[in-house]
Coordinates of C-alpha atoms in Angstrom, one line a residue:
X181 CA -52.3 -78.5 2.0
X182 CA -55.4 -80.4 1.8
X183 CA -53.6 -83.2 4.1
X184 CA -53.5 -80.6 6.8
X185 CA -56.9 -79.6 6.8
X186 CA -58.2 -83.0 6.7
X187 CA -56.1 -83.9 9.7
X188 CA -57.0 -80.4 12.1
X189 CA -60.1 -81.2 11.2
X190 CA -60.4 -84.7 12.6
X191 CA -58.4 -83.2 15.3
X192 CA -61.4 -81.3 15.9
X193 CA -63.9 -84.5 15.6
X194 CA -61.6 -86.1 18.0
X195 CA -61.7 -83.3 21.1
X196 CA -65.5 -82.8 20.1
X197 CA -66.3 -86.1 20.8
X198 CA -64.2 -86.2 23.8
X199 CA -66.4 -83.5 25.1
X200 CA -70.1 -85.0 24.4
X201 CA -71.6 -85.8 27.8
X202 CA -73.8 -89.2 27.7
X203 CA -77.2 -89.1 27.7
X204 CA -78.6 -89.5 31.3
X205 CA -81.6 -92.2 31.7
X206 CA -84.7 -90.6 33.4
X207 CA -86.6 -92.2 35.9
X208 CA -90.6 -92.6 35.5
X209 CA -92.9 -92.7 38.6
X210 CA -93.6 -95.9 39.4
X211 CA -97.4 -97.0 38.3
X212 CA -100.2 -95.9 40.9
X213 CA -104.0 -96.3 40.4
X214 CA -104.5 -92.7 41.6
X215 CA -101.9 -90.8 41.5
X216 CA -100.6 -88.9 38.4
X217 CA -96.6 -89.1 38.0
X218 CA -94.4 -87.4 39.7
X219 CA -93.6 -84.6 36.9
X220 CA -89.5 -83.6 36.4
X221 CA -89.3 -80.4 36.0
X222 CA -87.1 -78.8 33.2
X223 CA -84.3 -76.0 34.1
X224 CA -85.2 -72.2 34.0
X225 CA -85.1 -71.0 30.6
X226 CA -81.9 -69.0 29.5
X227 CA -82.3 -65.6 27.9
X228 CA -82.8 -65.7 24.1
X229 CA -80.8 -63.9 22.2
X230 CA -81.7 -60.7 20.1
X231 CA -81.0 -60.5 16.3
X232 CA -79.8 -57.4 15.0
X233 CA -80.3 -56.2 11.5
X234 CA -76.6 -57.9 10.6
X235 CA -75.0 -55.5 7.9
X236 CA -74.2 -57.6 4.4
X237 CA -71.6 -60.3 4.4
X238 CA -70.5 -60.0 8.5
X239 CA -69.3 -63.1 10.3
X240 CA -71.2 -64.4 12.9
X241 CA -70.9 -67.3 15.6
X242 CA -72.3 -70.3 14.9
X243 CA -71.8 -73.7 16.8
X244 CA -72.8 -76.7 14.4
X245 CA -75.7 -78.8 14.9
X246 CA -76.4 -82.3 14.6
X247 CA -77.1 -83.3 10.5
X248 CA -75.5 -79.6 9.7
X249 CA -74.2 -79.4 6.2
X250 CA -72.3 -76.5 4.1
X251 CA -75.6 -76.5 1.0
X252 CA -78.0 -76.6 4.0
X253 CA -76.1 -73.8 6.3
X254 CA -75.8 -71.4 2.6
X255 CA -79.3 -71.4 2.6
X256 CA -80.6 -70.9 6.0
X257 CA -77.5 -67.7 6.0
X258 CA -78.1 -66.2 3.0
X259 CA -74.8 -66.7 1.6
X260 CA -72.8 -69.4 -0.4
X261 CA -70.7 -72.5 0.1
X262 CA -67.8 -70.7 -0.7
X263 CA -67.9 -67.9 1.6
X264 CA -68.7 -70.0 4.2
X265 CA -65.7 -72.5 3.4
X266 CA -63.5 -69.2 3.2
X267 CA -64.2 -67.8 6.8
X268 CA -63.6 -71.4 7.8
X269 CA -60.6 -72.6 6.0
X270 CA -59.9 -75.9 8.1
X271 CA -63.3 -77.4 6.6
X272 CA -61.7 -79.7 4.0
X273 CA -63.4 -80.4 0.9
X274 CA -64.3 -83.5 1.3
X275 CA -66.3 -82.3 4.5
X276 CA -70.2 -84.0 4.5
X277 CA -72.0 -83.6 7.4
X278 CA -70.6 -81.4 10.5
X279 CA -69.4 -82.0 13.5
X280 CA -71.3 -81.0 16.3
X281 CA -70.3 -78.7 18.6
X282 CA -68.0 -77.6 15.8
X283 CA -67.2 -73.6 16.2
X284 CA -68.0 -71.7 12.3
X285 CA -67.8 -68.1 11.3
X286 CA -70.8 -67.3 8.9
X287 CA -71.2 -64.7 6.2
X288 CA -74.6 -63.5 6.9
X289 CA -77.0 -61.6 4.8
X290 CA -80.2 -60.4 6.8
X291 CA -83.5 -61.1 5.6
X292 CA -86.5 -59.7 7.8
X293 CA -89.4 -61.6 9.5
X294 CA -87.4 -64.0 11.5
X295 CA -88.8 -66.0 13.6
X296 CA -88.1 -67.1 17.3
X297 CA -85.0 -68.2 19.3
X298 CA -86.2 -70.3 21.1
X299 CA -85.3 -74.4 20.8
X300 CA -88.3 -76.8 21.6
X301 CA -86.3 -80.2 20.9
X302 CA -83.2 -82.0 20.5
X303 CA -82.8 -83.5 17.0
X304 CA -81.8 -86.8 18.6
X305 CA -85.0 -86.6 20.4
X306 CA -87.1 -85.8 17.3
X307 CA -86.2 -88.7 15.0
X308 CA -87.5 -92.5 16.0
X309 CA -83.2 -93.3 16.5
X310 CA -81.1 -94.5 19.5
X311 CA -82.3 -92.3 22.2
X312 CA -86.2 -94.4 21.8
X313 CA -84.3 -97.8 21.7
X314 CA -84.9 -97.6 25.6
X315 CA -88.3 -95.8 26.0
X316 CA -91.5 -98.4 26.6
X317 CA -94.6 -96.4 25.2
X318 CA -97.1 -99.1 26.4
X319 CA -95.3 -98.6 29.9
X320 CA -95.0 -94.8 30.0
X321 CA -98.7 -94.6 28.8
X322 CA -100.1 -97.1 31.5
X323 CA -98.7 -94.6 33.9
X324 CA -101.2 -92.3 33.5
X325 CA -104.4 -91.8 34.1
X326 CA -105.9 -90.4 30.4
X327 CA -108.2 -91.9 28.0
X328 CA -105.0 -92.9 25.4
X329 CA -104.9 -95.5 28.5
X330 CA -107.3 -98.1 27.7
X331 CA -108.0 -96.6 23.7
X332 CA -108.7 -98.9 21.0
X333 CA -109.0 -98.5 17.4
X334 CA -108.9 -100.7 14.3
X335 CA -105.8 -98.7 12.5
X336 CA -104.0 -100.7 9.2
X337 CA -106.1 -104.0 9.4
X338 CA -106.2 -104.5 13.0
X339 CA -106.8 -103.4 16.3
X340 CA -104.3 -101.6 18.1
X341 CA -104.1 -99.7 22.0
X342 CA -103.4 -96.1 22.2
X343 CA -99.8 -96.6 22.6
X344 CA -99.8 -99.4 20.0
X345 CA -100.7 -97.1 17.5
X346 CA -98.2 -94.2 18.5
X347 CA -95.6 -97.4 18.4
X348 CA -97.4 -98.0 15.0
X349 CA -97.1 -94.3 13.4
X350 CA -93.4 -93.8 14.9
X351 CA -91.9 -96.9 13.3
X352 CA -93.3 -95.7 9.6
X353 CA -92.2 -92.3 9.8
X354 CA -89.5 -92.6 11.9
X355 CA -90.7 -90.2 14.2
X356 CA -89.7 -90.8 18.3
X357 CA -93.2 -91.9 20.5
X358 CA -92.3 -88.8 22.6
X359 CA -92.9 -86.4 20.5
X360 CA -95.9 -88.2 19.0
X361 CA -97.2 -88.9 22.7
X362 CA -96.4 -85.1 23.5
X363 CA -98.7 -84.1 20.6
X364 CA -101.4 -86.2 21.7
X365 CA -101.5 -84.5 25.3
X366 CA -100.9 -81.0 24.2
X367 CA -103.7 -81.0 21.8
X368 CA -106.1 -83.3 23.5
X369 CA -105.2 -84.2 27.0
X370 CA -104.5 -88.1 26.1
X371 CA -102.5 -88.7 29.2
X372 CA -104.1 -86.5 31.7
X373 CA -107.1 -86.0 30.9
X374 CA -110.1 -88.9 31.7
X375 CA -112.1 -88.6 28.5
X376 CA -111.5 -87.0 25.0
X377 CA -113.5 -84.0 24.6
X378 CA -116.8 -84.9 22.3
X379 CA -116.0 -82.2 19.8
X380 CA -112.5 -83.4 19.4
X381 CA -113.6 -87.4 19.0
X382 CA -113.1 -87.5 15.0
X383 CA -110.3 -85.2 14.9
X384 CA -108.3 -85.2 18.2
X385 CA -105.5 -83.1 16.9
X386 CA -107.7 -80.2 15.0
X387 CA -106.7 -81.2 11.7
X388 CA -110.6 -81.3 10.6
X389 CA -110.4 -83.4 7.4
X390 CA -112.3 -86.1 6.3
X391 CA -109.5 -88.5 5.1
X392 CA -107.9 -88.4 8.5
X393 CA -110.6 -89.1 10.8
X394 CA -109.6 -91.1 14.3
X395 CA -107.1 -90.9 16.2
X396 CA -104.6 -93.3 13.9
X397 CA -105.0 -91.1 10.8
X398 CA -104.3 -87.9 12.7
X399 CA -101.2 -88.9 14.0
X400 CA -100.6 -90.4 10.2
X401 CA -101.2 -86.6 9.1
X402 CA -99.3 -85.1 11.9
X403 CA -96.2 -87.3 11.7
X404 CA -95.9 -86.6 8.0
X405 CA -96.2 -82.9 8.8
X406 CA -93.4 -83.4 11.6
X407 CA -91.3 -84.8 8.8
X408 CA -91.9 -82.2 6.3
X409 CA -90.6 -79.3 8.8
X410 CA -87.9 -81.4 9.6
X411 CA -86.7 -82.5 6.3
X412 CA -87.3 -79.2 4.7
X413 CA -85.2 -77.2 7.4
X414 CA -82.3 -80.2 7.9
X415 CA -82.0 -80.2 3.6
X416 CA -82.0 -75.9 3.3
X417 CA -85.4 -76.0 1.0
X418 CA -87.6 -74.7 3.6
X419 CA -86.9 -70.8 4.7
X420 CA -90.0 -69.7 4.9
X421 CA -92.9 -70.1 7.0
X422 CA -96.7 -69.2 5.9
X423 CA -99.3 -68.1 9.1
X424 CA -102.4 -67.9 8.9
X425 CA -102.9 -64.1 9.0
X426 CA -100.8 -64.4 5.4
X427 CA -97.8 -63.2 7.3
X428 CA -94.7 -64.4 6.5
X429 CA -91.8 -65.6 9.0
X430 CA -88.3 -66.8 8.7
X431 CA -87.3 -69.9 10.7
X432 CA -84.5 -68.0 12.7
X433 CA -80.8 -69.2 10.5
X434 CA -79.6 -70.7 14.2
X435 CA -82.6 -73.2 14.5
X436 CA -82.8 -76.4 14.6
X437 CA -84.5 -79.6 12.7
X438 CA -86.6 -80.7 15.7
X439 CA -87.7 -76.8 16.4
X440 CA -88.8 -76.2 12.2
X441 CA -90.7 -79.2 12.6
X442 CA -93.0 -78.1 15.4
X443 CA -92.5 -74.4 13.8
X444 CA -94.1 -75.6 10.5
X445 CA -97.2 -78.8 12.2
X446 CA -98.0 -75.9 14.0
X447 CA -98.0 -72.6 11.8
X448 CA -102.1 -73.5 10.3
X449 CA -103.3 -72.2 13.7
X450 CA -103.6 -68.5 14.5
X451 CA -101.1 -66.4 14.9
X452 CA -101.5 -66.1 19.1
X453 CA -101.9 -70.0 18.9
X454 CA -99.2 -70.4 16.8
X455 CA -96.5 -68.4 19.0
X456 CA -97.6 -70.0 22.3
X457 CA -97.9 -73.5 20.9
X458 CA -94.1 -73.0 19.7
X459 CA -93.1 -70.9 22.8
X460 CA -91.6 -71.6 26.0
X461 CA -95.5 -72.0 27.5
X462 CA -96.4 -74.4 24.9
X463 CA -95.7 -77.9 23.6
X464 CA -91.8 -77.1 24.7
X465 CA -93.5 -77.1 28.3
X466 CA -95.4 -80.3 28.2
X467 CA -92.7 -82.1 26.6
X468 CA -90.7 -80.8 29.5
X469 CA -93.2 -81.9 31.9
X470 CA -93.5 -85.5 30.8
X471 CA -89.4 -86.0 29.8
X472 CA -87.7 -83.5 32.2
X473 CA -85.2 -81.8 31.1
X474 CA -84.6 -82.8 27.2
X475 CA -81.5 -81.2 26.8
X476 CA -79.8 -83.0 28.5
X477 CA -80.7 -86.0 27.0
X478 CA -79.6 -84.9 23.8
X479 CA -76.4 -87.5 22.1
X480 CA -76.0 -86.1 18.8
X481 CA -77.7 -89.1 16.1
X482 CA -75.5 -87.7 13.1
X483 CA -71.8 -87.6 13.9
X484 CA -69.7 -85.6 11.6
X485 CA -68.1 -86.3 8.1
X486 CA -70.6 -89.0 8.1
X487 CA -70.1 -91.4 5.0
X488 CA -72.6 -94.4 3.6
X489 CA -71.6 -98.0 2.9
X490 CA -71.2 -99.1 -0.5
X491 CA -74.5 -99.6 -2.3
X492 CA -75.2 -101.5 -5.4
X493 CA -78.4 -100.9 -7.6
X494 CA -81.2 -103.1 -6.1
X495 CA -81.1 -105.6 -9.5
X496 CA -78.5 -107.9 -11.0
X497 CA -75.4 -107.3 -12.5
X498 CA -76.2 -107.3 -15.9
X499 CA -79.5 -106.1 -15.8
X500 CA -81.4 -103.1 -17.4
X501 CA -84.2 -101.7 -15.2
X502 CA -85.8 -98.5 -15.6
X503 CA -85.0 -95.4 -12.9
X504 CA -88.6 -94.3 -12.7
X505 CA -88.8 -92.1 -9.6
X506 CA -86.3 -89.6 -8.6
X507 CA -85.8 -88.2 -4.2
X508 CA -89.2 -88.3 -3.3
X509 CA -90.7 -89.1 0.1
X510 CA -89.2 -92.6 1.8
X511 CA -92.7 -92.4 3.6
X512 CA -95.8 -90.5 3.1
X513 CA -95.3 -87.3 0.7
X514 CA -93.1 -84.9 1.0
X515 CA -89.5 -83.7 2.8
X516 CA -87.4 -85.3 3.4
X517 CA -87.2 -86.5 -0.3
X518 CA -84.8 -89.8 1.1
X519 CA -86.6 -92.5 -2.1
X520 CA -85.8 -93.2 -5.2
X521 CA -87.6 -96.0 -7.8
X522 CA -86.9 -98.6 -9.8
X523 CA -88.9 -100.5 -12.4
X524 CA -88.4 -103.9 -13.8
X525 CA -87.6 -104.3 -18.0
X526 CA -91.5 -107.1 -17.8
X527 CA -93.4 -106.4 -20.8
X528 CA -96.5 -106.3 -19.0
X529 CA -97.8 -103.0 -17.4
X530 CA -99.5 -101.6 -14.9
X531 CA -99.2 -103.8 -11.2
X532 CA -99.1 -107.2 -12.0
X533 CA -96.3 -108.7 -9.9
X534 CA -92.9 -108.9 -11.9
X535 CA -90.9 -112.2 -12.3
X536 CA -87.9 -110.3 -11.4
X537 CA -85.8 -109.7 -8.2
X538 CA -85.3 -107.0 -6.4
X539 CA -82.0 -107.6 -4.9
X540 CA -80.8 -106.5 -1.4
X541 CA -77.6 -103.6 -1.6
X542 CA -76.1 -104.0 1.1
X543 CA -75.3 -107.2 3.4
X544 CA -77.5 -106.8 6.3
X545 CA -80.4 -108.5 8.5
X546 CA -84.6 -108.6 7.5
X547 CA -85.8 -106.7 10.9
X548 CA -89.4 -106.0 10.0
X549 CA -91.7 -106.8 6.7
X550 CA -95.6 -105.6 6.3
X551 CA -97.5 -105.2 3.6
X552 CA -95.2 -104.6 0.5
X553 CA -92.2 -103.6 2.5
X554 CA -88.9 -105.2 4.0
X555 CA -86.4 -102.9 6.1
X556 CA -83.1 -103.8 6.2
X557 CA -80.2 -103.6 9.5
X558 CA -76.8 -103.2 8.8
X559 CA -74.7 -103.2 11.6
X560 CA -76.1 -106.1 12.9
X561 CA -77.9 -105.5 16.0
X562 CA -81.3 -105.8 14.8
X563 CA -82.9 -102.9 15.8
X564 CA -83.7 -100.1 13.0
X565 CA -83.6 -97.3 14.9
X566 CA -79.2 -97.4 15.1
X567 CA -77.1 -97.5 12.2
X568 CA -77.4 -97.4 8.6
X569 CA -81.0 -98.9 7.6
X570 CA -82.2 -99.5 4.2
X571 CA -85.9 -99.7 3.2
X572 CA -87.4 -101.4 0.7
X573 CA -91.1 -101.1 -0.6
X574 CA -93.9 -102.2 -3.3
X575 CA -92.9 -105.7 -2.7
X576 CA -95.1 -108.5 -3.5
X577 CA -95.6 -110.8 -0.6
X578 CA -95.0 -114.0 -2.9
X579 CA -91.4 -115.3 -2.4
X580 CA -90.6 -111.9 -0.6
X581 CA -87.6 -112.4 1.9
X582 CA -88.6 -113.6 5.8
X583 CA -87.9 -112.1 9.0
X584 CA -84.6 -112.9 10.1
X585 CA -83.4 -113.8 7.2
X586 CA -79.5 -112.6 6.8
X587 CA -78.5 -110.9 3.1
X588 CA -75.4 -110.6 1.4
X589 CA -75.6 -107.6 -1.0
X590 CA -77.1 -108.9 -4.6
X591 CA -79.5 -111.9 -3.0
X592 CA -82.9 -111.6 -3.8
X593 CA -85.4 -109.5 -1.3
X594 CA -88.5 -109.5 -3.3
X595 CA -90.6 -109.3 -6.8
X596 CA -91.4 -106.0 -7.5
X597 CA -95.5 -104.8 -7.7
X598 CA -97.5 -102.2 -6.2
X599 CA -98.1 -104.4 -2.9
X600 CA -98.0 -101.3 0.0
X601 CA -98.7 -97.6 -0.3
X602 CA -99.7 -95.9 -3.2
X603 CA -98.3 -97.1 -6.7
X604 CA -99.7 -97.1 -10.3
X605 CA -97.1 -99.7 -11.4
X606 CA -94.8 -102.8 -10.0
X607 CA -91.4 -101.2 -9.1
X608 CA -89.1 -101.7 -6.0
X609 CA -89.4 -97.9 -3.6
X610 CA -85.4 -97.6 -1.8
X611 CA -85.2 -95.3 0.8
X612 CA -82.4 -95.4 3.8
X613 CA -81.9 -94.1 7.3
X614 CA -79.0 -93.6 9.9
X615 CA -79.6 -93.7 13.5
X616 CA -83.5 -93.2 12.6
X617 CA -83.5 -90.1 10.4
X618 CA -84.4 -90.5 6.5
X619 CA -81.5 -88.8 4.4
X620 CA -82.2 -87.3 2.2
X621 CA -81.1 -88.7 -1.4
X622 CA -79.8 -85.7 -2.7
X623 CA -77.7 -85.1 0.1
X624 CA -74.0 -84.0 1.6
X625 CA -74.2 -87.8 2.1
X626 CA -75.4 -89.1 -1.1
X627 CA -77.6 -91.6 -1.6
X628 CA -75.2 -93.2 -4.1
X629 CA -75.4 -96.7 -6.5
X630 CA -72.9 -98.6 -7.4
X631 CA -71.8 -94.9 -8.0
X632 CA -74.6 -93.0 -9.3
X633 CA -75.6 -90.3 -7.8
X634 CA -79.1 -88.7 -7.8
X635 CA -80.0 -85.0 -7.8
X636 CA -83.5 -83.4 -6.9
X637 CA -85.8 -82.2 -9.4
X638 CA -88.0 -79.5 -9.8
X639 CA -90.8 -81.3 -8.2
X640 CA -90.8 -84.7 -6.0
X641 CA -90.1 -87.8 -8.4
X642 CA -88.2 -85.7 -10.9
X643 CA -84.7 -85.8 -11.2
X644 CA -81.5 -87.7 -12.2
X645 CA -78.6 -89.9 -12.2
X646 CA -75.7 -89.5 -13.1
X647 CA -72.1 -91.4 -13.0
X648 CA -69.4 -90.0 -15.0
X649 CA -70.4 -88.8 -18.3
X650 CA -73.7 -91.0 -17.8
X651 CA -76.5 -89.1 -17.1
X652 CA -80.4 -91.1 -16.4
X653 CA -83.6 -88.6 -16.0
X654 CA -86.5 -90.5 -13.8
X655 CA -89.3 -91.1 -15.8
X656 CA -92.3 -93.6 -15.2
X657 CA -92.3 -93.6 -19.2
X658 CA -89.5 -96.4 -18.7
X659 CA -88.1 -95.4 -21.8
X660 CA -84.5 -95.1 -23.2
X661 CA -83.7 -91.9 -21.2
X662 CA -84.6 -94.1 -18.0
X663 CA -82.5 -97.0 -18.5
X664 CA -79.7 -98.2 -16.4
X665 CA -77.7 -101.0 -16.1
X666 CA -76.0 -102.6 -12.9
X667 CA -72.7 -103.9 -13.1
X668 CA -69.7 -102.8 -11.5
X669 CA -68.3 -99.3 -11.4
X670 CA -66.0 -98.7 -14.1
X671 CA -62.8 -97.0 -14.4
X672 CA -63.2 -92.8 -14.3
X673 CA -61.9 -92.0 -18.0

């Protein structure tokens, strides 16, 4: 029995991935002193549909989305795993991530105060993955006429151009330069308009605090805020939606990733703000004005049944190190909780450099280092933003890996410390990605070790692992309950 649903469902992969268009390349203006570009207009917008008040338990339509998952889909429905798997019996399970396009009946249980319809942005579009491999921010910016053409600002030890630091912000969170650049020209003209306005010069994107003054540091705060709606909705933890009138409002179950995200950066504002900022009128129309039309674009990033490479522990065989962080943020704070840490058996404490390794878990290619960090290709090709990706941070620049440098899984990457970010002892900070989106740890996909696999806590950095019988609870007390030890995975008893 569970042969046959395994193979309809692959049968389904196969004719849903017969039927995904490719994306189609747009075609920018061609640079003119003068002249704004020539703007692509998006298609009409369709009707939206119109919720009813769904009576307990009835099955509704639902195509699946990119990065769907059965925990994920419970949550945003009201209902439970196992309803959901019995309305759709072909879903084997084994089943991680969806398919998309993938047809599903849903149990649904109403709840009030949802929220709107309407889709702003692809996922694929959202996340820093493929679909940016081919898009030239310094290019697309010179283009226009604005003051992000020609800005300058010192922003993480040097100075950088306007588009250097959207290039800059995108690659640490993982965020695409589109939606960054979008931000920057809803919320203060940075393409079109020839100066910033005075009141908006130490806090270009309204978020008025002190410790994110500048243009860099906004889009810092605003690409961590991105990720937070995104990671929150894609994992199922975020249903609900805080405005500022102290109303509350339901991202509408049917929604997706990209949509939350610009649903939560933008829910601080007032209310009327807040609905046409995330409104057809809003930042869906400039994006639509500067990309064209975005949807059709879209080339699902997360295929379905997706499964991760064998990992070993980032340490030797043989070795006891402490787990000291459970899923926590990979960068920044907050969703998605994609990191987990690791500390080194050194007697001494606090950040001196340790004399051990971190080891690499995966075979794979250096494709950027910076301060305390080395990030990790997999497939090969030497760009992060495709393919599995695996992140590595708080190492010490002494004896630390190169660029280029090609790893078998176990060779040494680096010494752990508290070299980059924010870190009150040496450890190594592990975090992964697929086709630019930070997965969760705690996941459909798990982020497992040498087979241990970790489960959220009730707060970020809490949590466990467990293999077997073997259970580890993260701790930065590095005591017993902490330890682990790498070696390979023994026989289930």
């Amino acid at each position: 029995m569970m042969k046959t649903r395994i193979i309809n469902f692959l049968i389904v992969l196969v004719l849903l991935a017969a039927c995904t268009p490719l994306p189609v390349a747009g075609t920018p203006a061609p640079p003119t002193a003068t002249a704004e570009p020539t703007i692509t207009a998006g298609p009409s917008p369709t009707p939206l549909p119109v919720r009813p008040e769904f009576l307990p338990g009835v099955l509704v339509e639902y195509i699946a989305q990119t990065g769907d998952t059965l925990p994920a889909l419970a949550r945003r429905f009201n209902t439970t795993i196992g309803e959901i798997r019995a309305a759709n019996p072909v879903i084997p399970d084994s089943a991680t991530t969806m398919p998309p396009g993938f047809p599903m009946h849903i149990p649904i249980y109403y709840r009030s105060f949802w929220g709107s319809p309407f889709k702003i942005l692809p996922d694929s579009l959202f996340v820093n993955g493929p679909l940016a491999v081919e898009f030239d921010t310094a290019a697309f910016v010179a283009e226009y006429p604005g003051w992000l053409n020609g800005y300058v600002e010192y922003a993480a030890g040097q100075n950088r151009s306007g588009a250097g630091i959207i290039d800059y912000v995108a690659t640490n969170f993982s965020v695409s330069p589109r939606v960054l650049l979008a931000l920057v020209e809803y919320q203060a003209g940075g393409l079109r308009q020839p100066a910033l306005n005075p009141d908006q010069a130490e806090f270009p994107l309204g978020h008025n605090s002190f410790l994110h003054r500048g243009l860099y540091l906004q889009l810092v705060w605003a690409a961590n805020r991105l990720n937070n709606g995104y990671g929150g909705w894609r994992s199922g933890d975020l249903l609900d939606l805080a405005l500022a009138d102290r109303s509350l409002e339901r991202p509408d179950p049917w929604q997706n990733a990209a949509t939350v995200a610009f649903q939560y950066y933008f829910s601080d504002l007032p209310v009327n703000q807040y609905r046409f900022a995330t409104g057809p009128d809003g930042i869906a129309r400039t994006i639509g004005d500067l990309y064209g039309d975005v949807w059709a674009l879209d080339e699902p990033h997360l295929p379905g049944s997706l499964e991760q490479p064998y990992f070993s522990l980032p340490f030797a065989t043989g070795e006891l190190w402490a787990f000291t962080g459970g899923p926590h943020a990979a960068w920044g704070e907050g969703a998605p909780l994609a990191a987990l840490d690791f500390a080194p058996p050194d007697d001494a404490a606090g950040c001196s450099t340790s004399g051990e390794w971190a080891t690499a878990i995966a075979d794979g290619l250096v494709v950027r280092t910076d301060t305390g960090l080395v990030v990790q290709d997999l497939d090969g090709d030497g760009d992060e933003r495709t393919g599995w990706v695996v992140f590595y941070l708080h190492l010490a620049a002494f004896e630390r890996v190169p660029l280029g440098a090609q790893l078998k899984q176990g060779d040494p990457v680096g010494h752990p410390s508290c070299e980059g970010g924010t870190s009150t002892g040496a450890h190594v900070h592990l975090a992964r990605k697929y086709n630019g989106e930070w997965l969760p740890a705690d996941y459909a996909v798990p982020f497992m070790l040498e087979g241990w696999l970790p489960t959220t806590g009730d707060q970020p950095y809490a949590g466990t692992l467990t293999r077997f019988s073997a259970q580890v609870e993260a701790c930065t007390c590095s005591d017993e309950r902490t330890w682990i030890t790498a070696g390979p995975l023994p026989v289930e008893p």
